[in-house]
Amino acid sequence: AVPLRVCHQEIVKFDLEIKAAVQDIRDCPGPLSVLTELNAAVKEKFRHLRGCIQELEQMAKEQDKESEKQALLREVENHKKQMLSNQAAWRKANLACKIAIDNSEKDQLLQGRDSLRQRKTTKESLAESASNITESLMGISRMMSQQVQQSEETVQTLANSSRTILEANEEFKSMSGTIQLGRKLITKYNRRELTDKLLIFLALALFLATVLYILKKRLFPFL
């Protein structure tokens, strides 16, 4: 069953490839050498297809059941008819392609005569175009040079800005250290001020206590 299925797949594949190749021949613009290569490829595909059909026919003859044998033989006949149809389409495509190539060669000959007349004017237009292209290239070169110079100036400006930022960062670090030192001094001063206030309060309390004691002794000696 496996070889039979493979044989069917090969027949379908070559049939589709032949149809595509025949269409390529029908659309071939030339020259004849290309058409010859396409025809050689189609011949090879027909050879493979014919071999697959013969192999399928041999498998059909080897079938034990008469029904399966007849079904495969009918399929073989259908494939042969399809192959003959493809061969007829191949011949028609070749004929149409050769006619098209002949007409194209005739048109090219006619156009060749006209092109000889136009060659002089074409040379002048080509020279003018070349001159314009040269001027355009020079203009582009100048623009690129200006862009390079501007880029160099931009890079230099960025470098200077980077140095300025670094210097400002160093100054900021220095100022930050000064601010921290000042904060420490202020904190220390506040602590000292609180201590001084406490000492003054204690001294004042002691003074008041002393005054009260003296007044008590003088005014109320009996207490």
CSV table of C-alpha atoms in Angstrom, one decimal:
chain,number,residue,atom,x,y,z
A,1,ALA,CA,0.0,0.0,0.0
A,2,VAL,CA,2.9,2.4,0.7
A,3,PRO,CA,4.5,2.1,-2.7
A,4,LEU,CA,1.1,2.5,-4.3
A,5,ARG,CA,0.4,5.7,-2.4
A,6,VAL,CA,3.9,7.1,-3.2
A,7,CYS,CA,3.3,6.3,-6.9
A,8,HIS,CA,0.1,8.3,-6.8
A,9,GLN,CA,1.8,11.2,-5.2
A,10,GLU,CA,4.6,11.2,-7.7
A,11,ILE,CA,2.2,11.2,-10.6
A,12,VAL,CA,0.2,14.1,-9.2
A,13,LYS,CA,3.5,16.0,-8.5
A,14,PHE,CA,4.9,15.6,-12.0
A,15,ASP,CA,1.6,16.4,-13.6
A,16,LEU,CA,1.4,19.7,-11.7
A,17,GLU,CA,5.1,20.5,-12.5
A,18,ILE,CA,4.5,19.8,-16.2
A,19,LYS,CA,1.5,22.2,-16.2
A,20,ALA,CA,3.5,24.9,-14.6
A,21,ALA,CA,6.5,24.3,-17.0
A,22,VAL,CA,4.1,24.5,-20.0
A,23,GLN,CA,2.8,27.8,-18.7
A,24,ASP,CA,6.4,29.1,-18.3
A,25,ILE,CA,7.0,28.1,-22.0
A,26,ARG,CA,3.9,30.0,-23.0
A,27,ASP,CA,5.0,33.1,-21.2
A,28,CYS,CA,8.7,32.8,-22.2
A,29,PRO,CA,9.9,36.1,-23.8
A,30,GLY,CA,12.9,34.4,-25.4
A,31,PRO,CA,15.6,34.0,-26.5
A,32,LEU,CA,15.5,30.6,-28.1
A,33,SER,CA,18.2,29.3,-25.8
A,34,VAL,CA,15.9,29.8,-22.8
A,35,LEU,CA,13.1,28.1,-24.6
A,36,THR,CA,15.4,25.2,-25.3
A,37,GLU,CA,16.3,24.9,-21.6
A,38,LEU,CA,12.6,24.9,-20.6
A,39,ASN,CA,11.8,22.2,-23.2
A,40,ALA,CA,14.6,20.0,-21.9
A,41,ALA,CA,13.2,20.3,-18.4
A,42,VAL,CA,9.7,19.4,-19.6
A,43,LYS,CA,11.0,16.4,-21.4
A,44,GLU,CA,12.7,15.2,-18.3
A,45,LYS,CA,9.5,15.6,-16.3
A,46,PHE,CA,7.5,13.7,-18.9
A,47,ARG,CA,10.0,10.9,-18.7
A,48,HIS,CA,9.6,10.6,-15.0
A,49,LEU,CA,5.8,10.9,-15.3
A,50,ARG,CA,5.7,8.1,-17.9
A,51,GLY,CA,7.8,5.9,-15.7
A,52,CYS,CA,5.4,6.4,-12.7
A,53,ILE,CA,2.4,5.6,-14.8
A,54,GLN,CA,4.1,2.4,-16.1
A,55,GLU,CA,4.9,1.5,-12.5
A,56,LEU,CA,1.3,2.1,-11.5
A,57,GLU,CA,0.1,0.0,-14.4
A,58,GLN,CA,2.4,-2.8,-13.3
A,59,MET,CA,1.1,-2.6,-9.7
A,60,ALA,CA,-2.5,-2.8,-11.1
A,61,LYS,CA,-1.8,-5.9,-13.0
A,62,GLU,CA,-0.3,-7.5,-9.8
A,63,GLN,CA,-3.5,-6.9,-7.7
A,64,ASP,CA,-5.2,-10.0,-6.5
A,65,LYS,CA,-8.7,-8.6,-6.4
A,66,GLU,CA,-10.2,-8.0,-9.9
A,67,SER,CA,-12.1,-4.9,-8.7
A,68,GLU,CA,-9.0,-3.2,-7.4
A,69,LYS,CA,-7.1,-4.2,-10.5
A,70,GLN,CA,-9.8,-2.7,-12.8
A,71,ALA,CA,-10.0,0.5,-10.7
A,72,LEU,CA,-6.3,1.0,-10.9
A,73,LEU,CA,-6.2,0.3,-14.6
A,74,ARG,CA,-9.0,2.9,-15.2
A,75,GLU,CA,-6.9,5.3,-13.2
A,76,VAL,CA,-3.8,4.5,-15.3
A,77,GLU,CA,-5.9,5.3,-18.4
A,78,ASN,CA,-6.9,8.6,-16.9
A,79,HIS,CA,-3.3,9.5,-16.2
A,80,LYS,CA,-2.3,8.5,-19.8
A,81,LYS,CA,-5.1,10.7,-21.2
A,82,GLN,CA,-4.0,13.6,-19.0
A,83,MET,CA,-0.4,13.1,-20.1
A,84,LEU,CA,-1.5,13.2,-23.8
A,85,SER,CA,-3.4,16.4,-23.0
A,86,ASN,CA,-0.3,17.9,-21.4
A,87,GLN,CA,1.8,17.0,-24.4
A,88,ALA,CA,-0.7,18.7,-26.7
A,89,ALA,CA,-0.6,21.8,-24.5
A,90,TRP,CA,3.2,21.6,-24.6
A,91,ARG,CA,3.2,21.6,-28.4
A,92,LYS,CA,0.8,24.6,-28.6
A,93,ALA,CA,2.8,26.5,-26.0
A,94,ASN,CA,6.0,26.0,-28.0
A,95,LEU,CA,4.3,27.1,-31.2
A,96,ALA,CA,2.9,30.3,-29.5
A,97,CYS,CA,6.3,31.0,-27.9
A,98,LYS,CA,8.2,30.7,-31.2
A,99,ILE,CA,5.8,33.0,-33.0
A,100,ALA,CA,6.1,35.5,-30.1
A,101,ILE,CA,10.0,35.3,-30.2
A,102,ASP,CA,10.0,35.8,-34.0
A,103,ASN,CA,7.7,38.9,-33.8
A,104,SER,CA,9.9,40.3,-31.0
A,105,GLU,CA,13.0,39.8,-33.1
A,106,LYS,CA,11.4,41.6,-36.0
A,107,ASP,CA,10.4,44.5,-33.7
A,108,GLN,CA,13.9,44.7,-32.4
A,109,LEU,CA,15.3,44.9,-35.9
A,110,LEU,CA,12.9,47.8,-36.7
A,111,GLN,CA,13.7,49.5,-33.5
A,112,GLY,CA,17.4,49.1,-34.2
A,113,ARG,CA,17.1,51.2,-37.3
A,114,ASP,CA,15.3,53.9,-35.4
A,115,SER,CA,17.9,53.7,-32.6
A,116,LEU,CA,20.7,54.5,-35.1
A,117,ARG,CA,19.0,57.7,-36.0
A,118,GLN,CA,18.5,58.6,-32.4
A,119,ARG,CA,22.1,57.8,-31.4
A,120,LYS,CA,23.5,61.3,-32.1
A,121,THR,CA,20.9,63.1,-30.1
A,122,THR,CA,21.2,60.4,-27.4
A,123,LYS,CA,25.0,61.1,-27.1
A,124,GLU,CA,24.4,64.8,-26.6
A,125,SER,CA,21.7,64.2,-24.0
A,126,LEU,CA,24.0,61.6,-22.2
A,127,ALA,CA,26.8,64.2,-22.1
A,128,GLU,CA,24.4,66.8,-20.7
A,129,SER,CA,23.1,64.3,-18.1
A,130,ALA,CA,26.7,63.3,-17.1
A,131,SER,CA,27.5,67.0,-16.6
A,132,ASN,CA,24.4,67.5,-14.5
A,133,ILE,CA,25.2,64.4,-12.5
A,134,THR,CA,28.8,65.6,-11.9
A,135,GLU,CA,27.5,69.0,-10.6
A,136,SER,CA,25.0,67.3,-8.4
A,137,LEU,CA,27.7,65.0,-7.0
A,138,MET,CA,30.0,68.0,-6.3
A,139,GLY,CA,27.1,69.7,-4.5
A,140,ILE,CA,26.5,66.7,-2.4
A,141,SER,CA,30.2,66.4,-1.6
A,142,ARG,CA,30.2,70.1,-0.4
A,143,MET,CA,27.1,69.4,1.7
A,144,MET,CA,28.7,66.4,3.2
A,145,SER,CA,31.8,68.4,4.0
A,146,GLN,CA,29.7,71.0,5.8
A,147,GLN,CA,27.8,68.4,7.7
A,148,VAL,CA,31.1,66.8,8.8
A,149,GLN,CA,32.4,70.2,10.0
A,150,GLN,CA,29.2,70.9,11.9
A,151,SER,CA,29.4,67.5,13.5
A,152,GLU,CA,33.0,68.2,14.6
A,153,GLU,CA,31.8,71.5,16.1
A,154,THR,CA,28.9,69.8,17.9
A,155,VAL,CA,31.3,67.2,19.3
A,156,GLN,CA,33.6,70.0,20.6
A,157,THR,CA,30.7,71.8,22.1
A,158,LEU,CA,29.5,68.6,23.8
A,159,ALA,CA,33.0,68.0,25.1
A,160,ASN,CA,33.2,71.6,26.6
A,161,SER,CA,29.7,71.1,28.1
A,162,SER,CA,30.9,67.9,29.7
A,163,ARG,CA,33.9,69.5,31.2
A,164,THR,CA,31.7,72.4,32.6
A,165,ILE,CA,29.3,69.8,34.1
A,166,LEU,CA,32.2,68.0,35.8
A,167,GLU,CA,33.6,71.2,37.2
A,168,ALA,CA,30.2,72.2,38.5
A,169,ASN,CA,29.8,68.8,40.0
A,170,GLU,CA,33.2,69.2,41.9
A,171,GLU,CA,32.1,72.6,43.1
A,172,PHE,CA,28.8,71.2,44.3
A,173,LYS,CA,30.6,68.5,46.2
A,174,SER,CA,32.8,71.2,47.8
A,175,MET,CA,29.8,73.3,48.7
A,176,SER,CA,28.1,70.2,50.1
A,177,GLY,CA,31.0,69.6,52.4
A,178,THR,CA,30.9,73.2,53.6
A,179,ILE,CA,27.2,73.0,54.2
A,180,GLN,CA,27.6,69.8,56.3
A,181,LEU,CA,30.4,71.5,58.3
A,182,GLY,CA,28.1,74.5,58.9
A,183,ARG,CA,25.3,72.3,59.9
A,184,LYS,CA,27.5,70.6,62.5
A,185,LEU,CA,28.7,74.0,63.9
A,186,ILE,CA,25.1,75.2,64.2
A,187,THR,CA,24.1,72.1,65.9
A,188,LYS,CA,27.0,72.4,68.3
A,189,TYR,CA,26.2,76.1,68.9
A,190,ASN,CA,22.6,75.3,69.7
A,191,ARG,CA,23.7,72.7,72.2
A,192,ARG,CA,26.1,75.2,73.8
A,193,GLU,CA,23.3,77.8,73.9
A,194,LEU,CA,21.0,75.4,75.6
A,195,THR,CA,23.8,74.6,78.2
A,196,ASP,CA,24.4,78.3,78.8
A,197,LYS,CA,20.7,79.0,79.3
A,198,LEU,CA,20.5,76.1,81.8
A,199,LEU,CA,23.6,77.4,83.7
A,200,ILE,CA,22.1,81.0,83.8
A,201,PHE,CA,18.8,79.6,85.0
A,202,LEU,CA,20.6,77.6,87.8
A,203,ALA,CA,22.7,80.7,88.7
A,204,LEU,CA,19.6,82.9,88.8
A,205,ALA,CA,17.8,80.3,90.9
A,206,LEU,CA,20.8,80.1,93.3
A,207,PHE,CA,20.9,83.9,93.5
A,208,LEU,CA,17.2,84.1,94.3
A,209,ALA,CA,17.5,81.4,96.9
A,210,THR,CA,20.4,83.3,98.5
A,211,VAL,CA,18.5,86.6,98.5
A,212,LEU,CA,15.5,84.9,100.0
A,213,TYR,CA,17.7,83.3,102.7
A,214,ILE,CA,19.3,86.6,103.6
A,215,LEU,CA,15.9,88.4,103.8
A,216,LYS,CA,14.6,85.6,105.9
A,217,LYS,CA,17.5,85.9,108.4
A,218,ARG,CA,17.2,89.6,108.7
A,219,LEU,CA,13.4,90.0,108.7
A,220,PHE,CA,12.5,86.9,110.5
A,221,PRO,CA,15.5,86.0,112.7
A,222,PHE,CA,13.3,84.1,115.1
A,223,LEU,CA,12.3,81.6,112.3
